[in-house]
Amino acid sequence: MSKSNKEARESEQQSEKVVTRYDLKMQRRKEQKEKEQRDKRIGTIGGIVLVVALACLVASFPIRTWLTVNGTYIKVGGENISKVEYDYHYNMASNSYIADNYYMLYYFGVDLTGDLSKQMYSDTLTWKDYFDQLAVESIARNKSLAKEGRAAGFVYDVTEDYEEFEEALKDAASEAGTSQKEYVQRMYGVYATQARVKPFLEEALYVAAYTDEVAEGLMPSQEEIQAHYEENKSTYDSVDFYIYQVDAELPTEPTELADPVEPAANDNGEGGEGTQGSEEPEVYQPSEAEIAAAMEKAKTEAERVEGSLKTTGELKTNVKKSSSAMPYYSVGSWLFEDERKVGDTTVIEDAVNHRYYVVGFEGRYLDQVLTSDIRVVLTEDGNGQEILEEWKSGPATEESFGEICDKYRNPDITTAKGGLLEGVSPSELPEELKSWMTDSVRTAGDTAVISPEGETYTYVMYYVAPNQEEWILQIKNTLLQERLDDYIDALAASAEVEDPKGNLAYLNVPSEDEGIPEDGTAGNEESTEGNTPEESSSGNESTEANGSN
């Protein structure tokens, strides 16, 4: 056997050597050591990755906040609107709507603390969609007016107005028992701070001042006011009339005219007199025949009274068609018919409330009552007389009364500087205030402390001067508001709304005449010219429960 063959053979024999327990033990130790080293390397790498991931996550918070504050949420009229600015307008618009319609919303079961994106405003829009619309309209109006004002060279220093706002904000937060920071967030959105919303508030103050400037140029003339009155006399005229009410006496238990009733069966299938354990007896519901008989009897009584209405009825004076003093719409319709003459009488049925009204017409006219300019302090603290005495102890001038008004002004009640209210309509006031203001002996500088019955406020009054007649001022304000609305709407209509991120779901909802596609979705055609209200994509990504915050 050659040397090489011998070495190969010895090597083969060594490889076939029996492995002992010791060999296995040492092998396991070696493998364990290698595993520990490998795990350590992996752990080190994983730890580095985790630290980097956490660092990125933490860093993303200020980045996301910055993007919210400075990034584009939507675009209106070519201007970038951040989420903070959008939330400001959303909250202002929705809170105003809710304040004006709270009882209506409650009546219709709208849960203002719930998810408004899941509660329907109409067949196609949710309440979130509707408030989004109001917010966008508010932005469009403000941006359009501000842009026009600057282009027209209108200058207005908002410093004083904003300082007053800051003071009112501070007081409001204190009264709400919260910090200013929390109050601002509650009012304007979760990303809002006083510094962040300051530009929006200053813009709103500028726009308000410019709107007043625009309004001066839209003021209706006396000829236009008179023409409006001639076309709408029944809205502004008043009537005097006698009235007597005859209620039908409906039966409270069955009569011979009652509907036949099957006897109620008890648990044993036998007739019973009623359900045992009932807390209150069921109120009897008269049959149609019983109601008709009672109404016929009431009508006979009403016709009998018609001949002696002036001695039997109650005289109502200076009542407008829309007044709450008008007992029934049909009564108002009859009284304001053009052919009505003094001495006319009639009997009017109110089938809903099962009664008749006996009405006698005494006259129709345009009330010439004057409005008034006044200064007033409203207080709930029962210190009205003390406030007036404090004013009397000083210069006791109109200017000093204005200072007293500012000193005791409650921003939750009024924001009028110096307590000045111009063109106050007597018909809008409690009877005690109306009587004081319209007294024929009233002169400039007269003062009074008045606590109207049923009210919590005490009024500390200062009479400045008479203003225009109430009907003139009402028509002037009506025409001016219509013109101003038309002007602003036309201006804002040109402000294109772009929603590149699909934040405004309502933009993708088809109008009623377009209808909803057969697949139940609101489709969107591609556009190369930006997202307009008709073309914008949908996809409301907001997950907040209530509103845009």
Tab-separated table of N, CA, C and O in Angstrom, residues 250-337:
chain	number	residue	atom	x	y	z
A	250	LEU	N	-116.283	69.565	23.994
A	250	LEU	CA	-116.181	68.163	23.599
A	250	LEU	C	-116.525	67.263	24.772
A	250	LEU	O	-116.135	67.546	25.921
A	251	PRO	N	-117.221	66.178	24.530
A	251	PRO	CA	-117.586	65.262	25.630
A	251	PRO	C	-116.339	64.584	26.223
A	251	PRO	O	-115.376	64.297	25.505
A	252	THR	N	-116.380	64.353	27.511
A	252	THR	CA	-115.277	63.682	28.199
A	252	THR	C	-115.581	62.206	28.449
A	252	THR	O	-114.755	61.490	29.012
A	253	GLU	N	-116.776	61.778	28.056
A	253	GLU	CA	-117.136	60.368	28.149
A	253	GLU	C	-118.134	60.071	27.028
A	253	GLU	O	-118.716	60.983	26.454
A	254	PRO	N	-118.311	58.817	26.668
A	254	PRO	CA	-119.147	58.475	25.513
A	254	PRO	C	-120.578	58.997	25.617
A	254	PRO	O	-121.165	59.036	26.697
A	255	THR	N	-121.104	59.435	24.458
A	255	THR	CA	-122.505	59.843	24.344
A	255	THR	C	-123.177	58.925	23.327
A	255	THR	O	-122.583	57.968	22.843
A	256	GLU	N	-124.416	59.255	22.985
A	256	GLU	CA	-125.123	58.424	22.009
A	256	GLU	C	-124.498	58.503	20.611
A	256	GLU	O	-124.769	57.671	19.751
A	257	LEU	N	-123.615	59.504	20.407
A	257	LEU	CA	-122.941	59.635	19.116
A	257	LEU	C	-121.560	58.971	19.103
A	257	LEU	O	-120.842	59.058	18.097
A	258	ALA	N	-121.197	58.329	20.198
A	258	ALA	CA	-119.864	57.706	20.291
A	258	ALA	C	-119.753	56.524	19.339
A	258	ALA	O	-120.747	55.883	18.987
A	259	ASP	N	-118.540	56.241	18.899
A	259	ASP	CA	-118.293	55.064	18.076
A	259	ASP	C	-118.476	53.806	18.919
A	259	ASP	O	-118.108	53.791	20.103
A	260	PRO	N	-119.052	52.749	18.337
A	260	PRO	CA	-119.186	51.494	19.093
A	260	PRO	C	-117.809	50.928	19.431
A	260	PRO	O	-116.876	50.985	18.617
A	261	VAL	N	-117.690	50.420	20.653
A	261	VAL	CA	-116.406	49.897	21.121
A	261	VAL	C	-116.575	48.448	21.535
A	261	VAL	O	-117.496	48.104	22.286
A	262	GLU	N	-115.701	47.587	21.020
A	262	GLU	CA	-115.714	46.180	21.427
A	262	GLU	C	-115.203	46.074	22.853
A	262	GLU	O	-114.187	46.678	23.193
A	263	PRO	N	-115.873	45.305	23.717
A	263	PRO	CA	-115.376	45.167	25.096
A	263	PRO	C	-113.995	44.520	25.109
A	263	PRO	O	-113.721	43.590	24.360
A	264	ALA	N	-113.118	45.045	25.963
A	264	ALA	CA	-111.760	44.510	26.061
A	264	ALA	C	-111.775	43.168	26.751
A	264	ALA	O	-112.504	42.955	27.729
A	265	ALA	N	-111.012	42.218	26.250
A	265	ALA	CA	-110.941	40.875	26.835
A	265	ALA	C	-109.813	40.800	27.844
A	265	ALA	O	-108.721	41.295	27.603
A	266	ASN	N	-110.121	40.163	29.033
A	266	ASN	CA	-109.064	39.955	30.018
A	266	ASN	C	-108.337	38.658	29.730
A	266	ASN	O	-108.567	37.998	28.724
A	267	ASP	N	-107.478	38.256	30.627
A	267	ASP	CA	-106.649	37.060	30.394
A	267	ASP	C	-107.477	35.801	30.250
A	267	ASP	O	-107.035	34.811	29.666
A	268	ASN	N	-108.698	35.792	30.808
A	268	ASN	CA	-109.543	34.602	30.738
A	268	ASN	C	-110.494	34.645	29.551
A	268	ASN	O	-111.382	33.818	29.425
A	269	GLY	N	-110.305	35.651	28.707
A	269	GLY	CA	-111.174	35.783	27.538
A	269	GLY	C	-112.504	36.392	27.861
A	269	GLY	O	-113.416	36.373	27.044
A	270	GLU	N	-112.684	36.933	29.083
A	270	GLU	CA	-113.952	37.525	29.487
A	270	GLU	C	-113.862	39.039	29.399
A	270	GLU	O	-112.784	39.633	29.423
A	271	GLY	N	-115.017	39.656	29.303
A	271	GLY	CA	-115.035	41.114	29.229
A	271	GLY	C	-114.492	41.732	30.489
A	271	GLY	O	-114.679	41.215	31.586
A	272	GLY	N	-113.832	42.828	30.376
A	272	GLY	CA	-113.252	43.521	31.532
A	272	GLY	C	-113.508	44.996	31.439
A	272	GLY	O	-113.793	45.527	30.375
A	273	GLU	N	-113.377	45.700	32.572
A	273	GLU	CA	-113.654	47.130	32.613
A	273	GLU	C	-112.399	47.961	32.374
A	273	GLU	O	-112.465	49.144	32.215
A	274	GLY	N	-111.229	47.333	32.371
A	274	GLY	CA	-109.993	48.091	32.148
A	274	GLY	C	-108.817	47.334	32.671
A	274	GLY	O	-108.949	46.274	33.272
A	275	THR	N	-107.696	47.863	32.418
A	275	THR	CA	-106.462	47.224	32.854
A	275	THR	C	-106.194	47.547	34.297
A	275	THR	O	-106.159	48.715	34.701
A	276	GLN	N	-106.019	46.501	35.099
A	276	GLN	CA	-105.734	46.708	36.512
A	276	GLN	C	-104.326	47.271	36.660
A	276	GLN	O	-103.423	46.961	35.909
A	277	GLY	N	-104.144	48.083	37.658
A	277	GLY	CA	-102.835	48.663	37.920
A	277	GLY	C	-102.549	49.904	37.092
A	277	GLY	O	-101.456	50.431	37.135
A	278	SER	N	-103.526	50.356	36.293
A	278	SER	CA	-103.310	51.550	35.489
A	278	SER	C	-103.176	52.767	36.401
A	278	SER	O	-104.010	52.982	37.279
A	279	GLU	N	-102.109	53.587	36.187
A	279	GLU	CA	-101.864	54.734	37.069
A	279	GLU	C	-102.867	55.850	36.817
A	279	GLU	O	-103.318	56.503	37.745
A	280	GLU	N	-103.215	56.120	35.546
A	280	GLU	CA	-104.137	57.190	35.218
A	280	GLU	C	-105.196	56.664	34.258
A	280	GLU	O	-104.884	55.878	33.352
A	281	PRO	N	-106.436	57.087	34.428
A	281	PRO	CA	-107.476	56.651	33.481
A	281	PRO	C	-107.208	57.240	32.103
A	281	PRO	O	-106.715	58.357	31.966
A	282	GLU	N	-107.485	56.506	31.072
A	282	GLU	CA	-107.260	56.960	29.706
A	282	GLU	C	-108.226	58.082	29.359
A	282	GLU	O	-109.414	58.018	29.663
A	283	VAL	N	-107.684	59.154	28.728
A	283	VAL	CA	-108.505	60.301	28.344
A	283	VAL	C	-109.414	59.892	27.187
A	283	VAL	O	-108.963	59.301	26.206
A	284	TYR	N	-110.665	60.211	27.312
A	284	TYR	CA	-111.635	59.826	26.294
A	284	TYR	C	-111.426	60.629	25.012
A	284	TYR	O	-111.266	61.850	25.049
A	285	GLN	N	-111.395	59.918	23.879
A	285	GLN	CA	-111.261	60.548	22.572
A	285	GLN	C	-112.625	60.564	21.883
A	285	GLN	O	-113.133	59.518	21.486
A	286	PRO	N	-113.217	61.757	21.722
A	286	PRO	CA	-114.556	61.825	21.118
A	286	PRO	C	-114.553	61.314	19.676
A	286	PRO	O	-113.543	61.392	18.974
A	287	SER	N	-115.676	60.813	19.243
A	287	SER	CA	-115.831	60.366	17.865
A	287	SER	C	-115.983	61.579	16.959
A	287	SER	O	-116.220	62.703	17.418
A	288	GLU	N	-115.873	61.373	15.657
A	288	GLU	CA	-116.044	62.457	14.703
A	288	GLU	C	-117.452	63.023	14.783
A	288	GLU	O	-117.653	64.239	14.641
A	289	ALA	N	-118.411	62.166	15.030
A	289	ALA	CA	-119.795	62.630	15.147
A	289	ALA	C	-119.961	63.504	16.378
A	289	ALA	O	-120.668	64.532	16.347
A	290	GLU	N	-119.326	63.129	17.470
A	290	GLU	CA	-119.399	63.927	18.704
A	290	GLU	C	-118.717	65.278	18.510
A	290	GLU	O	-119.221	66.322	18.975
A	291	ILE	N	-117.569	65.279	17.827
A	291	ILE	CA	-116.864	66.538	17.575
A	291	ILE	C	-117.700	67.445	16.678
A	291	ILE	O	-117.823	68.652	16.933
A	292	ALA	N	-118.298	66.861	15.646
A	292	ALA	CA	-119.122	67.651	14.722
A	292	ALA	C	-120.305	68.276	15.442
A	292	ALA	O	-120.648	69.453	15.203
A	293	ALA	N	-120.899	67.540	16.340
A	293	ALA	CA	-122.046	68.065	17.092
A	293	ALA	C	-121.614	69.203	18.001
A	293	ALA	O	-122.301	70.238	18.114
A	294	ALA	N	-120.471	69.041	18.671
A	294	ALA	CA	-119.981	70.084	19.564
A	294	ALA	C	-119.600	71.333	18.774
A	294	ALA	O	-119.841	72.469	19.224
A	295	MET	N	-118.984	71.160	17.596
A	295	MET	CA	-118.596	72.297	16.771
A	295	MET	C	-119.832	73.037	16.242
A	295	MET	O	-119.836	74.272	16.148
A	296	GLU	N	-120.879	72.308	15.910
A	296	GLU	CA	-122.111	72.930	15.430
A	296	GLU	C	-122.738	73.797	16.519
A	296	GLU	O	-123.224	74.914	16.262
A	297	LYS	N	-122.671	73.287	17.729
A	297	LYS	CA	-123.214	74.039	18.861
A	297	LYS	C	-122.394	75.311	19.106
A	297	LYS	O	-122.944	76.382	19.383
A	298	ALA	N	-121.040	75.181	18.989
A	298	ALA	CA	-120.163	76.336	19.182
A	298	ALA	C	-120.393	77.383	18.083
A	298	ALA	O	-120.365	78.594	18.341
A	299	LYS	N	-120.629	76.916	16.873
A	299	LYS	CA	-120.878	77.837	15.764
A	299	LYS	C	-122.153	78.633	15.988
A	299	LYS	O	-122.197	79.850	15.728
A	300	THR	N	-123.178	77.961	16.493
A	300	THR	CA	-124.443	78.647	16.793
A	300	THR	C	-124.219	79.742	17.827
A	300	THR	O	-124.753	80.857	17.706
A	301	GLU	N	-123.410	79.431	18.843
A	301	GLU	CA	-123.105	80.422	19.887
A	301	GLU	C	-122.301	81.585	19.301
A	301	GLU	O	-122.552	82.752	19.633
A	302	ALA	N	-121.333	81.276	18.421
A	302	ALA	CA	-120.515	82.325	17.806
A	302	ALA	C	-121.374	83.258	16.960
A	302	ALA	O	-121.194	84.488	16.986
A	303	GLU	N	-122.298	82.704	16.204
A	303	GLU	CA	-123.170	83.522	15.360
A	303	GLU	C	-124.087	84.388	16.209
A	303	GLU	O	-124.446	85.506	15.813
A	304	ARG	N	-124.475	83.888	17.377
A	304	ARG	CA	-125.305	84.684	18.285
A	304	ARG	C	-124.526	85.880	18.817
A	304	ARG	O	-125.048	86.999	18.905
A	305	VAL	N	-123.203	85.630	19.150
A	305	VAL	CA	-122.374	86.698	19.708
A	305	VAL	C	-122.045	87.758	18.647
A	305	VAL	O	-121.837	88.935	18.971
A	306	GLU	N	-122.013	87.371	17.384
A	306	GLU	CA	-121.589	88.271	16.312
A	306	GLU	C	-122.391	89.572	16.309
A	306	GLU	O	-121.834	90.651	16.018
A	307	GLY	N	-123.628	89.505	16.669
A	307	GLY	CA	-124.467	90.708	16.657
A	307	GLY	C	-124.154	91.674	17.776
A	307	GLY	O	-124.546	92.845	17.706
A	308	SER	N	-123.492	91.216	18.830
A	308	SER	CA	-123.182	92.094	19.971
A	308	SER	C	-121.686	92.062	20.283
A	308	SER	O	-121.270	92.133	21.437
A	309	LEU	N	-120.874	91.949	19.243
A	309	LEU	CA	-119.438	91.734	19.436
A	309	LEU	C	-118.763	92.879	20.174
A	309	LEU	O	-117.869	92.659	21.007
A	310	LYS	N	-119.164	94.112	19.928
A	310	LYS	CA	-118.498	95.247	20.557
A	310	LYS	C	-118.711	95.290	22.058
A	310	LYS	O	-117.920	95.902	22.780
A	311	THR	N	-119.768	94.700	22.520
A	311	THR	CA	-120.005	94.664	23.973
A	311	THR	C	-119.512	93.360	24.587
A	311	THR	O	-119.243	93.297	25.794
A	312	THR	N	-119.399	92.321	23.762
A	312	THR	CA	-118.998	91.005	24.278
A	312	THR	C	-117.517	90.712	24.056
A	312	THR	O	-116.861	90.103	24.896
A	313	GLY	N	-116.978	91.156	22.910
A	313	GLY	CA	-115.618	90.808	22.544
A	313	GLY	C	-114.562	91.704	23.161
A	313	GLY	O	-114.851	92.686	23.842
A	314	GLU	N	-113.287	91.341	22.898
A	314	GLU	CA	-112.137	92.096	23.395
A	314	GLU	C	-111.541	92.915	22.251
A	314	GLU	O	-111.359	92.421	21.140
A	315	LEU	N	-111.234	94.202	22.515
A	315	LEU	CA	-110.652	95.076	21.505
A	315	LEU	C	-109.138	94.903	21.481
A	315	LEU	O	-108.459	95.058	22.500
A	316	LYS	N	-108.604	94.590	20.291
A	316	LYS	CA	-107.165	94.492	20.093
A	316	LYS	C	-106.732	95.662	19.210
A	316	LYS	O	-107.367	95.932	18.178
A	317	THR	N	-105.665	96.362	19.597
A	317	THR	CA	-105.217	97.524	18.828
A	317	THR	C	-103.766	97.366	18.380
A	317	THR	O	-102.951	96.727	19.042
A	318	ASN	N	-103.494	97.987	17.236
A	318	ASN	CA	-102.128	98.051	16.691
A	318	ASN	C	-101.475	96.673	16.586
A	318	ASN	O	-100.369	96.449	17.053
A	319	VAL	N	-102.166	95.757	15.934
A	319	VAL	CA	-101.669	94.386	15.784
A	319	VAL	C	-101.252	94.158	14.338
A	319	VAL	O	-102.039	94.393	13.414
A	320	LYS	N	-100.040	93.695	14.133
A	320	LYS	CA	-99.555	93.388	12.796
A	320	LYS	C	-99.899	91.943	12.430
A	320	LYS	O	-100.125	91.105	13.298
A	321	LYS	N	-99.914	91.672	11.132
A	321	LYS	CA	-100.323	90.358	10.649
A	321	LYS	C	-99.435	89.239	11.195
A	321	LYS	O	-99.909	88.137	11.485
A	322	SER	N	-98.152	89.523	11.344
A	322	SER	CA	-97.212	88.507	11.817
A	322	SER	C	-97.047	88.489	13.330
A	322	SER	O	-96.265	87.706	13.860
A	323	SER	N	-97.795	89.345	14.011
A	323	SER	CA	-97.651	89.463	15.461
A	323	SER	C	-98.151	88.221	16.182
A	323	SER	O	-99.105	87.563	15.752
A	324	SER	N	-97.516	87.925	17.305
A	324	SER	CA	-97.972	86.804	18.135
A	324	SER	C	-99.332	87.095	18.750
A	324	SER	O	-100.007	86.185	19.224
A	325	ALA	N	-99.717	88.368	18.731
A	325	ALA	CA	-101.033	88.740	19.265
A	325	ALA	C	-102.155	88.365	18.301
A	325	ALA	O	-103.329	88.403	18.673
A	326	MET	N	-101.799	88.001	17.065
A	326	MET	CA	-102.803	87.554	16.105
A	326	MET	C	-103.149	86.105	16.457
A	326	MET	O	-102.300	85.213	16.370
A	327	PRO	N	-104.398	85.825	16.876
A	327	PRO	CA	-104.713	84.516	17.447
A	327	PRO	C	-104.687	83.353	16.471
A	327	PRO	O	-104.458	82.211	16.867
A	328	TYR	N	-104.926	83.625	15.180
A	328	TYR	CA	-105.057	82.522	14.234
A	328	TYR	C	-104.797	83.078	12.837
A	328	TYR	O	-105.215	84.185	12.514
A	329	TYR	N	-104.064	82.329	12.013
A	329	TYR	CA	-103.660	82.858	10.711
A	329	TYR	C	-104.856	83.241	9.838
A	329	TYR	O	-104.802	84.202	9.065
A	330	SER	N	-105.958	82.500	9.937
A	330	SER	CA	-107.145	82.823	9.132
A	330	SER	C	-107.768	84.135	9.570
A	330	SER	O	-108.362	84.859	8.759
A	331	VAL	N	-107.640	84.463	10.853
A	331	VAL	CA	-108.131	85.744	11.354
A	331	VAL	C	-107.334	86.875	10.718
A	331	VAL	O	-107.896	87.863	10.223
A	332	GLY	N	-105.992	86.721	10.696
A	332	GLY	CA	-105.149	87.738	10.081
A	332	GLY	C	-105.424	87.893	8.598
A	332	GLY	O	-105.463	89.012	8.063
A	333	SER	N	-105.622	86.766	7.916
A	333	SER	CA	-105.900	86.824	6.477
A	333	SER	C	-107.169	87.611	6.193
A	333	SER	O	-107.222	88.434	5.265
A	334	TRP	N	-108.205	87.380	6.993
A	334	TRP	CA	-109.477	88.077	6.793
A	334	TRP	C	-109.336	89.566	7.096
A	334	TRP	O	-109.813	90.416	6.329
A	335	LEU	N	-108.651	89.894	8.197
A	335	LEU	CA	-108.517	91.292	8.609
A	335	LEU	C	-107.735	92.121	7.594
A	335	LEU	O	-108.000	93.321	7.421
A	336	PHE	N	-106.771	91.509	6.899
A	336	PHE	CA	-105.904	92.268	5.986
A	336	PHE	C	-106.334	92.178	4.520
A	336	PHE	O	-105.591	92.579	3.639
A	337	GLU	N	-107.534	91.680	4.267
A	337	GLU	CA	-108.042	91.701	2.898
A	337	GLU	C	-108.302	93.148	2.485
A	337	GLU	O	-108.772	93.967	3.285
